[in-house]
Short mmCIF file of C-alpha atoms in Angstrom, two decimals:
data_model
loop_
_atom_site.label_atom_id
_atom_site.label_comp_id
_atom_site.label_asym_id
_atom_site.label_seq_id
_atom_site.Cartn_x
_atom_site.Cartn_y
_atom_site.Cartn_z
CA MET P 1 20.52 135.85 38.45
CA PHE P 2 18.68 134.32 35.55
CA GLY P 3 20.38 131.25 34.13
CA HIS P 4 22.02 130.23 37.39
CA ALA P 5 21.28 130.22 41.09
CA PRO P 6 21.51 133.72 42.54
CA GLU P 7 23.10 134.44 45.87
CA ILE P 8 20.05 135.02 48.00
CA PRO P 9 20.60 136.66 51.39
CA VAL P 10 19.26 134.60 54.29
CA PHE P 11 18.08 136.16 57.53
CA PRO P 12 20.36 135.12 60.42
CA GLY P 13 18.55 133.10 63.09
CA ALA P 14 19.44 135.68 65.77
CA MET P 15 17.59 138.39 63.87
CA THR P 16 14.43 136.34 63.46
CA ALA P 17 14.33 134.96 67.02
CA PRO P 18 12.00 137.71 68.31
CA LEU P 19 9.41 136.59 65.75
CA ARG P 20 9.05 133.31 67.66
CA LEU P 21 7.48 135.24 70.51
CA ALA P 22 5.63 137.85 68.47
CA PRO P 23 1.81 137.73 68.57
CA LEU P 24 0.70 136.36 65.23
CA ALA P 25 -2.91 137.58 65.18
CA PRO P 26 -2.22 141.36 65.07
CA MET P 27 0.55 140.82 62.53
CA GLY P 28 -1.92 138.87 60.40
CA VAL P 29 -4.43 141.72 60.64
CA ALA P 30 -1.79 144.25 59.52
CA LEU P 31 -0.72 142.04 56.59
CA THR P 32 -4.37 141.53 55.64
CA LEU P 33 -4.83 145.31 55.44
CA VAL P 34 -1.74 145.68 53.24
CA ALA P 35 -2.92 142.82 50.99
CA ARG P 36 -6.43 144.28 50.60
CA ARG P 37 -4.97 147.66 49.72
CA LEU P 38 -2.67 146.03 47.14
CA ILE P 39 -5.50 144.08 45.54
CA ALA P 40 -7.76 147.14 45.43
CA ARG P 41 -5.01 148.98 43.55
CA HIS P 42 -4.12 146.00 41.35
CA PRO P 43 -7.41 144.23 40.50
CA GLY P 44 -5.57 142.40 37.71
CA LEU P 45 -4.02 140.22 40.40
CA ILE P 46 -7.31 138.46 41.09
CA ALA P 47 -8.35 138.44 37.43
CA ARG P 48 -5.10 136.73 36.46
CA LEU P 49 -5.59 134.02 39.10
CA GLY P 50 -8.67 132.96 37.12
CA GLU P 51 -10.05 129.63 38.31
CA HIS P 52 -7.46 129.64 41.10
CA GLY P 53 -8.83 132.83 42.68
CA ASP P 54 -10.38 130.93 45.59
CA LYS P 55 -7.37 128.75 46.43
CA ARG P 56 -5.45 128.98 49.71
CA PHE P 57 -1.75 129.72 49.32
CA ALA P 58 0.83 129.01 52.02
CA ILE P 59 3.71 131.45 51.57
CA ASP P 60 6.54 130.03 53.62
CA PRO P 61 9.68 132.15 54.13
CA THR P 62 12.02 129.33 55.17
CA ASP P 63 14.35 131.61 57.14
CA LEU P 64 11.51 132.97 59.30
CA PRO P 65 9.70 131.05 62.04
CA LEU P 66 6.28 131.67 60.51
CA THR P 67 4.17 130.94 57.42
CA LEU P 68 1.52 133.15 55.80
CA LEU P 69 -1.72 131.56 54.68
CA MET P 70 -3.26 133.78 52.01
CA HIS P 71 -6.86 133.34 50.91
CA PRO P 72 -7.32 135.81 48.04
CA HIS P 73 -10.59 137.63 47.39
CA PRO P 74 -11.43 140.76 45.36
CA THR P 75 -12.39 142.67 48.53
CA HIS P 76 -11.87 140.36 51.50
CA THR P 77 -8.45 138.81 51.08
CA ARG P 78 -7.31 137.32 54.35
CA ILE P 79 -3.79 136.59 55.59
CA THR P 80 -3.33 134.44 58.68
CA LEU P 81 0.03 133.66 60.26
CA TYR P 82 1.05 130.24 61.56
CA ARG P 83 4.08 128.92 63.42
CA ARG P 84 4.15 125.85 61.14
CA PRO P 85 3.04 125.54 57.48
CA PRO P 86 -0.75 125.02 57.53
CA GLU P 87 -2.90 122.98 55.13
CA ALA P 88 -3.17 124.83 51.81
CA ASP P 89 -3.86 124.19 48.15
CA ALA P 90 -0.34 125.23 47.24
CA ARG P 91 2.79 125.95 49.25
CA ILE P 92 5.50 128.27 47.97
CA ALA P 93 8.62 128.23 50.11
CA GLY P 94 11.99 129.95 49.95
CA PRO P 95 14.16 132.50 51.72
CA LEU P 96 12.28 135.74 52.43
CA ALA P 97 14.72 137.68 50.26
CA GLY P 98 13.96 135.33 47.36
CA LEU P 99 10.20 135.71 47.78
CA LEU P 100 10.49 139.52 48.00
CA GLY P 101 12.83 139.50 44.98
CA LEU P 102 10.18 137.65 42.95
CA VAL P 103 7.53 140.21 43.92
CA HIS P 104 9.81 143.11 43.03
CA GLY P 105 11.13 141.80 39.71
CA ALA P 106 14.65 141.10 40.94
CA TYR P 107 14.58 137.33 40.39
CA ASP P 108 13.09 134.94 37.86
CA GLY P 109 10.73 132.32 39.30
CA ASP P 110 11.85 129.51 36.98
CA ALA P 111 15.53 130.14 37.77
CA LEU P 112 14.84 130.04 41.54
CA PHE P 113 12.72 126.91 41.17
CA PHE P 114 15.17 124.95 39.05
CA SER P 115 18.07 125.97 41.33
CA ARG P 116 15.87 124.71 44.20
CA ASP P 117 15.96 128.01 46.03
CA LEU P 118 12.18 127.95 45.66
CA VAL P 119 9.98 124.97 46.55
CA ILE P 120 6.48 124.51 45.16
CA GLU P 121 4.19 121.85 46.57
CA GLY P 122 0.55 120.97 46.01
CA ASP P 123 -1.44 122.51 43.17
CA THR P 124 1.21 123.43 40.59
CA SER P 125 -1.33 125.31 38.41
CA ALA P 126 -2.43 127.51 41.30
CA ALA P 127 1.16 128.27 42.31
CA LEU P 128 2.05 129.14 38.71
CA ALA P 129 -1.01 131.37 38.34
CA LEU P 130 -0.09 133.25 41.54
CA ARG P 131 3.52 133.67 40.45
CA ASN P 132 2.50 135.02 37.04
CA ALA P 133 -0.18 137.29 38.50
CA ILE P 134 2.29 138.83 40.94
CA ASP P 135 4.94 139.24 38.24
CA ASP P 136 2.48 141.10 36.03
CA ALA P 137 1.23 143.37 38.85
CA GLU P 138 4.64 145.09 39.25
CA LEU P 139 4.07 145.49 42.99
CA ASP P 140 6.19 147.71 45.20
CA LEU P 141 5.70 146.61 48.81
CA GLY P 142 8.13 149.24 50.12
CA ALA P 143 6.16 152.05 48.49
CA GLU P 144 2.83 150.57 49.65
CA ILE P 145 3.98 150.33 53.27
CA ALA P 146 5.43 153.85 53.15
CA ALA P 147 2.10 155.10 51.77
CA LEU P 148 0.19 153.33 54.55
CA ALA P 149 2.37 155.08 57.12
CA GLY P 150 0.75 158.39 56.22
CA PRO P 151 2.85 161.36 57.36
CA PHE P 152 5.60 158.99 58.51
CA GLY P 153 5.95 157.71 54.96
CA ALA P 154 8.37 160.50 54.06
CA VAL P 155 10.72 159.18 56.75
CA LEU P 156 10.02 155.52 56.07
CA ALA P 157 10.71 155.54 52.32
CA PRO P 158 14.40 156.55 52.58
CA LEU P 159 14.79 154.15 55.51
CA ILE P 160 13.48 151.27 53.37
CA ALA P 161 15.81 152.31 50.54
CA ALA P 162 18.78 152.33 52.94
CA MET P 163 17.83 148.88 54.31
CA GLN P 164 17.66 147.61 50.74
CA ARG P 165 21.14 148.93 49.96
CA VAL P 166 22.69 147.44 53.09
CA SER P 167 20.94 144.06 53.07
CA GLY P 168 20.90 143.38 49.32
CA VAL P 169 17.23 142.37 49.68
CA ALA P 170 14.82 143.84 47.11
CA LEU P 171 12.40 145.71 49.38
CA THR P 172 11.08 147.87 46.52
CA ARG P 173 10.50 147.45 42.78
CA VAL P 174 13.86 147.18 41.05
CA GLU P 175 13.02 148.72 37.70
CA GLY P 176 11.52 151.96 36.52
CA GLY P 177 9.16 152.24 33.62
CA MET P 178 8.46 154.07 30.36
CA ALA P 179 5.18 155.88 29.87
CA MET J 18 20.31 145.09 11.92
CA MET J 19 18.81 141.66 12.65
CA GLU J 20 15.37 141.94 14.24
CA LEU J 21 15.12 140.80 17.85
CA VAL J 22 11.80 139.03 18.52
CA CYS J 23 11.16 138.76 22.25
CA PRO J 24 8.68 136.89 24.44
CA ALA J 25 5.95 138.38 26.61
CA GLY J 26 3.66 136.23 28.75
CA THR J 27 2.18 139.26 30.49
CA PRO J 28 1.69 142.97 29.78
CA ALA J 29 4.45 143.71 32.33
CA ALA J 30 6.86 141.45 30.41
CA LEU J 31 5.87 143.16 27.16
CA ARG J 32 6.76 146.57 28.62
CA ALA J 33 10.01 145.14 30.02
CA ALA J 34 10.93 143.77 26.57
CA VAL J 35 10.19 147.09 24.87
CA GLU J 36 12.19 149.01 27.47
CA ALA J 37 15.11 146.60 27.08
CA GLY J 38 15.29 147.13 23.31
CA ALA J 39 13.13 144.48 21.65
CA HIS J 40 12.37 145.23 17.99
CA ALA J 41 9.31 143.00 18.15
CA ILE J 42 7.39 141.18 20.88
CA TYR J 43 5.39 138.02 20.44
CA CYS J 44 2.50 137.15 22.72
CA GLY J 45 -0.91 135.52 22.63
CA PHE J 46 -4.42 135.40 24.03
CA ALA J 47 -5.25 133.64 27.30
CA ASP J 48 -6.90 130.67 25.64
CA GLU J 49 -6.33 127.53 23.58
CA THR J 50 -5.47 129.49 20.42
CA ASN J 51 -2.03 130.09 21.88
CA ALA J 52 0.67 127.42 22.27
CA ARG J 53 1.64 128.87 25.67
CA ASN J 54 -1.75 128.54 27.34
CA PHE J 55 -0.56 128.45 30.96
CA PRO J 56 -2.28 129.63 34.17
CA GLY J 57 -1.86 133.32 34.92
CA LEU J 58 -0.21 134.04 31.58
CA ASN J 59 -1.19 135.84 28.40
CA PHE J 60 -3.38 138.69 27.29
CA SER J 61 -7.03 139.67 27.32
CA ARG J 62 -8.30 141.56 24.27
CA GLU J 63 -8.01 144.85 26.14
CA GLU J 64 -4.50 144.07 27.45
CA LEU J 65 -3.36 143.21 23.93
CA ALA J 66 -4.66 146.51 22.51
CA ASP J 67 -2.94 148.43 25.33
CA GLY J 68 0.27 146.45 24.87
CA ILE J 69 0.33 147.06 21.12
CA ALA J 70 -0.28 150.78 21.66
CA PHE J 71 2.61 150.88 24.17
CA ALA J 72 4.95 149.00 21.82
CA HIS J 73 4.04 151.19 18.85
CA ARG J 74 4.64 154.38 20.89
CA HIS J 75 8.18 153.12 21.42
CA GLY J 76 8.79 151.90 17.88
CA ALA J 77 8.38 148.16 18.53
CA LYS J 78 6.12 145.69 16.73
CA VAL J 79 3.77 143.10 18.26
CA LEU J 80 3.31 139.68 16.68
CA VAL J 81 0.34 137.68 17.96
CA ALA J 82 0.79 133.92 18.20
CA ILE J 83 -2.39 132.07 17.19
CA ASN J 84 -0.39 128.95 16.70
CA THR J 85 -2.39 125.94 17.83
CA PHE J 86 -4.45 123.74 15.52
CA PRO J 87 -8.19 124.55 15.49
CA ALA J 88 -10.42 121.78 16.77
CA ALA J 89 -12.90 120.42 14.24
CA GLY J 90 -16.20 122.30 14.39
CA ARG J 91 -14.75 125.01 16.64
CA GLN J 92 -12.72 126.99 14.11
CA ALA J 93 -14.70 130.13 15.01
CA VAL J 94 -12.64 130.48 18.22
CA TRP J 95 -9.45 130.78 16.15
CA HIS J 96 -11.07 132.97 13.50
CA ARG J 97 -12.24 135.36 16.23
CA ALA J 98 -8.73 135.47 17.71
CA VAL J 99 -7.30 136.54 14.34
CA ALA J 100 -9.97 139.21 13.85
CA ASP J 101 -9.41 140.53 17.37
CA ALA J 102 -5.62 140.62 16.90
CA GLU J 103 -6.05 142.64 13.71
CA ALA J 104 -8.52 144.99 15.41
CA ALA J 105 -6.04 145.51 18.27
CA GLY J 106 -3.42 146.65 15.74
CA ALA J 107 -1.18 143.57 15.60
CA ASP J 108 1.72 143.89 13.16
CA ALA J 109 1.46 140.20 12.24
CA VAL J 110 -0.10 136.94 13.33
CA ILE J 111 1.95 133.79 13.82
CA LEU J 112 0.03 130.79 12.50
CA ALA J 113 0.62 127.05 12.33
CA ASP J 114 -2.51 125.46 10.88
CA LEU J 115 -2.83 125.30 7.09
CA GLY J 116 -6.59 125.91 7.21
CA LEU J 117 -6.16 128.92 9.47
CA VAL J 118 -3.41 130.32 7.23
CA ALA J 119 -5.81 129.99 4.27
CA HIS J 120 -8.60 131.68 6.26
CA VAL J 121 -6.40 134.63 7.20
CA ALA J 122 -5.15 135.04 3.62
CA GLU J 123 -8.75 135.20 2.43
CA ALA J 124 -10.52 137.09 5.23
CA HIS J 125 -7.67 139.34 6.44
CA PRO J 126 -5.48 139.94 3.38
CA GLY J 127 -3.90 143.06 4.89
CA LEU J 128 -2.71 141.24 8.01
CA ARG J 129 0.93 140.11 7.84
CA ARG J 130 1.23 136.34 8.13
CA HIS J 131 4.14 134.56 9.80
CA LEU J 132 4.43 130.79 9.85
CA SER J 133 4.91 129.42 13.37
CA VAL J 134 7.62 126.96 14.31
CA GLN J 135 4.62 124.74 15.12
CA ALA J 136 4.07 124.32 11.36
CA ALA J 137 7.45 122.52 11.17
CA ALA J 138 8.25 123.96 7.73
CA ALA J 139 11.82 122.80 7.26
CA ASN J 140 12.52 122.84 3.52
CA PRO J 141 12.28 125.34 0.63
CA ASP J 142 9.42 123.52 -1.11
CA VAL J 143 7.00 123.74 1.79
CA ILE J 144 8.02 127.32 2.63
CA ASN J 145 7.52 128.39 -0.98
CA PHE J 146 4.14 126.65 -0.98
CA TYR J 147 3.00 128.77 2.00
CA ALA J 148 4.45 131.93 0.45
CA GLU J 149 2.99 131.46 -3.03
CA ASN J 150 -0.45 130.27 -1.99
CA PHE J 151 -1.10 132.20 1.21
CA GLY J 152 1.22 135.17 1.10
CA VAL J 153 3.23 134.10 4.16
CA ARG J 154 5.96 136.71 4.65
CA ARG J 155 8.09 135.07 7.33
CA VAL J 156 8.73 131.54 8.53
CA VAL J 157 9.98 130.59 11.99
CA LEU J 158 12.33 127.71 11.28
CA PRO J 159 12.18 124.50 13.35
CA ARG J 160 15.02 123.97 15.78
CA VAL J 161 16.31 120.93 13.87
CA LEU J 162 18.33 122.69 11.16
CA THR J 163 22.06 123.39 10.93
CA VAL J 164 23.36 126.82 9.92
CA ALA J 165 24.41 125.31 6.57
CA GLU J 166 20.86 124.03 6.01
CA ILE J 167 19.41 127.44 6.89
CA THR J 168 21.77 129.04 4.38
CA ALA J 169 20.63 126.59 1.71
CA ILE J 170 16.96 127.24 2.49
CA ASN J 171 17.41 131.01 2.35
CA ARG J 172 18.95 130.72 -1.13
CA GLU J 173 15.77 129.08 -2.44
CA ILE J 174 13.02 131.11 -0.81
CA ASP J 175 11.80 134.67 -1.04
CA VAL J 176 10.42 135.10 2.49
CA GLU J 177 12.05 136.16 5.72
CA THR J 178 13.38 133.55 8.14
CA GLU J 179 13.32 133.76 11.93
CA VAL J 180 15.28 131.39 14.18
CA PHE J 181 15.38 130.68 17.89
CA VAL J 182 18.62 131.73 19.59
CA PHE J 183 17.99 131.46 23.31
CA GLY J 184 15.85 129.67 25.90
CA GLY J 185 14.03 126.38 26.20
CA LEU J 186 14.69 123.86 23.49
CA CYS J 187 12.28 121.43 21.82
CA VAL J 188 14.07 118.48 20.32
CA MET J 189 10.93 117.12 18.65
CA ALA J 190 9.36 118.16 15.34
CA GLU J 191 7.26 120.94 16.77
CA GLY J 192 3.58 120.84 16.04
CA ARG J 193 3.82 117.08 15.67
CA CYS J 194 5.00 116.03 19.11
CA SER J 195 2.51 113.91 21.04
CA LEU J 196 4.60 112.97 24.08
CA SER J 197 2.59 115.21 26.40
CA SER J 198 -0.67 113.81 25.01
CA TYR J 199 0.32 110.27 25.93
CA ALA J 200 0.77 111.20 29.59
CA THR J 201 -1.94 113.82 30.07
CA GLY J 202 -4.44 113.77 27.22
CA LEU J 203 -3.52 117.40 26.50
CA SER J 204 -0.98 118.67 23.98
CA PRO J 205 0.78 121.88 22.97
CA ASN J 206 -0.68 121.50 19.48
CA MET J 207 -4.37 121.32 20.35
CA ASN J 208 -4.62 122.76 23.87
CA GLY J 209 -1.57 124.99 23.95
CA VAL J 210 0.04 123.19 26.86
CA CYS J 211 3.06 120.91 26.80
CA SER J 212 3.16 119.23 30.22
CA PRO J 213 0.15 121.14 31.57
CA PRO J 214 0.76 122.29 35.16
CA SER J 215 -2.57 120.73 36.17
CA HIS J 216 -0.89 117.36 35.56
CA VAL J 217 2.52 118.23 37.02
CA VAL J 218 3.37 117.33 40.61
CA TYR J 219 6.66 117.95 42.39
CA ALA J 220 7.05 115.87 45.52
CA GLU J 221 9.81 115.95 48.13
CA GLU J 222 10.69 112.32 48.92
CA GLY J 223 13.26 112.46 51.68
CA GLU J 224 16.17 114.31 50.14
CA THR J 225 15.12 113.77 46.54
CA LEU J 226 12.67 115.79 44.50
CA ALA J 227 10.44 113.77 42.18
CA ALA J 228 8.78 115.30 39.12
CA ARG J 229 5.61 113.57 37.95
CA LEU J 230 3.54 114.17 34.86
CA GLY J 231 0.08 112.61 34.70
CA GLY J 232 1.07 110.22 37.49
CA PHE J 233 4.27 109.06 35.76
CA THR J 234 7.53 109.81 37.56
CA ILE J 235 9.75 111.32 34.89
CA GLN J 236 12.76 112.23 36.96
CA LYS J 237 14.15 112.35 40.49
CA ALA J 238 16.74 114.90 41.52
CA ALA J 239 19.12 114.32 44.41
CA LYS J 240 19.64 116.98 47.07
CA GLY J 241 21.42 119.99 45.61
CA ALA J 242 20.82 118.95 41.98
CA PRO J 243 18.71 121.24 39.79
CA ALA J 244 14.95 120.57 39.92
CA PRO J 245 13.91 118.37 36.99
CA TYR J 246 12.05 119.77 33.98
CA PRO J 247 8.51 118.42 33.96
CA THR J 248 8.57 117.45 30.27
CA LEU J 249 8.81 113.86 29.06
CA CYS J 250 11.43 114.73 26.42
CA LYS J 251 13.80 115.88 29.17
CA GLY J 252 12.93 113.04 31.56
CA CYS J 253 15.42 110.57 32.95
CA PHE J 254 14.46 106.94 32.41
CA SER J 255 15.84 103.49 33.14
CA SER J 256 15.92 100.92 30.36
CA GLY J 257 18.05 97.84 29.79
CA GLY J 258 19.99 98.52 32.96
CA VAL J 259 20.94 102.03 31.86
CA THR J 260 19.54 105.21 33.35
CA GLY J 261 19.75 108.44 31.39
CA HIS J 262 18.06 111.12 29.35
CA VAL J 263 16.63 109.04 26.55
CA PHE J 264 15.35 111.84 24.32
CA GLU J 265 17.28 114.95 25.25
CA ASP J 266 19.66 116.28 27.88
CA PRO J 267 17.99 119.05 29.89
CA ALA J 268 20.00 121.87 28.32
CA SER J 269 18.88 125.30 27.19
CA LEU J 270 19.56 126.75 23.77
CA ASP J 271 22.18 129.47 23.58
CA ALA J 272 23.11 130.25 19.97
CA SER J 273 24.45 133.73 20.77
CA GLU J 274 27.90 132.85 19.46
CA LEU J 275 26.29 131.91 16.13
CA ILE J 276 24.61 135.29 15.56
CA PRO J 277 27.25 136.39 12.99
CA ALA J 278 26.90 133.05 11.15
CA LEU J 279 23.10 133.30 11.20
CA ALA J 280 23.32 136.85 9.81
CA LYS J 281 25.56 135.54 7.04
CA ALA J 282 23.05 132.73 6.41
CA GLY J 283 20.47 135.37 5.54
CA VAL J 284 18.34 135.11 8.69
CA THR J 285 16.13 138.18 9.22
CA ALA J 286 15.07 137.78 12.84
CA LEU J 287 16.32 136.18 16.05
CA LYS J 288 13.77 134.78 18.46
CA ILE J 289 14.11 134.43 22.21
CA GLU J 290 12.02 131.72 23.86
CA GLY J 291 10.41 132.30 27.27
CA ARG J 292 6.84 133.54 27.44
CA GLN J 293 6.55 131.66 30.73
CA ARG J 294 9.51 133.54 32.24
CA SER J 295 9.36 136.62 34.47
CA ARG J 296 9.69 140.23 33.42
CA ALA J 297 13.08 140.25 35.18
CA TYR J 298 14.36 137.47 32.91
CA VAL J 299 12.91 139.08 29.78
CA ARG J 300 14.52 142.43 30.60
CA GLU J 301 17.96 140.92 31.19
CA VAL J 302 18.02 138.58 28.19
CA VAL J 303 16.61 141.14 25.76
CA ARG J 304 19.08 143.80 26.91
CA SER J 305 22.00 141.41 26.35
CA PHE J 306 20.81 140.24 22.93
CA ARG J 307 20.11 143.79 21.79
CA ALA J 308 23.73 144.64 22.60
CA ALA J 309 24.81 141.54 20.67
CA VAL J 310 22.86 142.30 17.49
CA GLU J 311 24.03 145.91 17.58
CA ALA J 312 27.62 144.69 17.87
CA VAL J 313 27.23 142.31 14.93
CA ASP J 314 25.57 145.04 12.89
CA ALA J 315 28.47 147.41 13.59
CA GLY J 316 31.05 144.74 12.78
CA ARG J 317 32.23 144.61 16.40
CA PRO J 318 32.91 141.38 18.34
CA LEU J 319 30.08 139.95 20.43
CA PRO J 320 29.95 141.19 24.04
CA VAL J 321 30.80 137.65 25.18
CA GLY J 322 31.01 138.28 28.93
CA GLN J 323 27.52 139.69 29.08
CA LEU J 324 25.89 136.80 27.24
CA ALA J 325 27.88 134.09 28.98
CA ARG J 326 26.54 135.30 32.34
CA LEU J 327 23.02 134.38 31.30
CA SER J 328 23.75 130.68 30.97
CA GLU J 329 26.53 130.42 33.50
CA GLY J 330 26.08 127.42 35.76
CA GLN J 331 23.35 125.96 33.56
CA ALA J 332 23.90 123.49 30.75
CA ALA J 333 23.60 125.28 27.41
CA THR J 334 23.82 124.00 23.87
CA THR J 335 23.93 125.42 20.38
CA GLY J 336 21.28 122.81 19.54
CA ALA J 337 21.08 121.57 15.98
CA TYR J 338 22.72 124.69 14.52
CA ALA J 339 26.13 123.10 14.98
CA LYS J 340 25.05 119.48 14.88
CA THR J 341 27.05 116.69 16.45
CA TRP J 342 26.00 113.15 17.28
CA ARG J 343 26.91 111.06 20.30
#
């Protein structure tokens, strides 16, 4: 997983086909809400971006028929979805499972980059700053989404854990922590 | 037991290293005083104090790298970094510049002083000079020495030695390498950045991936081949009809199999490179090396399988420790 290319699960085309027809605008609004909540809870994310805090990042899961354009901001982060990679300062592309694994501390960014599972284009400094900021934030997207689901979170959390076990995709933070 | 000195580019990596069994963690401030001055990495003053408190609660030390060379007329930036590291509770500072070493010895006599690999102190005379005049207690040896040479040095000095055992490998005399400066105007020694990302561009050209530094193409990788390292010393160049790695093959250091020999050579501490790596990498490598040093300490064989997994599929070398020439 660290010195060599990991086996990263790839979403089968049949599973992602419905996304080709899905309305992008409401999905973008939902992702924007999740991102704003994450940044409010992890202000260090923006601080660590430093001079790159106003850059536009294209996050491109190569096994999905869409790309996220993220424009970070302390309070008004915006995520917009596109069918094709849009203009951006930096583009970070790779299988969704690889991108989620980076967020959740399952994979090492350098290892994925040098094995060419991850592609970085454009502003290398900005991409590096984002990668390091996310690594430091110790995010747990599964827990955040379960928390957003309110009373349904109690049902959602074990469902996410089960999906993680079956798919091998890191949908939650992989490590615990000492006080 | 040999001390395991582990990298942390972020507070999260510091906690991961402590949890994985690091005896000591090295890190630095997010500025030019630190030879790993990369975007999104390193510590604010507050983060360092919190990180040191966390490490101390769990019995680990924190060594603060202030290991670039102060710019003329701007020494105050480096002096302030040392004072802030001491105030945060650092167990030692890692220094490269002779003037800064002298300043710390005079202004912060109670602060433990380690000599950075950036000082390129590679013989007993220079190490003894630092120890006798400035009270340096440990020297990080350059990655150009054989185990036999390290043994010989340890016989003639009275300070601790620390050696790199895993991670990225500099083939140059560290602290004196100017390759990056030629291409970018910035250097690891003065600005804390070897191949600064602001000057690195990766470009997909058909099925090949080109790595450029300061506008110079330094390598192209065919489809399926590993992405090239963006450093000139690991670049692939054509000259006289021959194309190859002129300075150094792009291999990582893995001296794990030499841990027993390094212990026998009198080495106090083993250093893992990788402040730019993720917390996931730090956790895995530190856990494996902690098991290795415990095994050596107990007289057991190295847990070979575990360590081999870390460099599987990637070219690894024992570097200069077991020197051969081609």
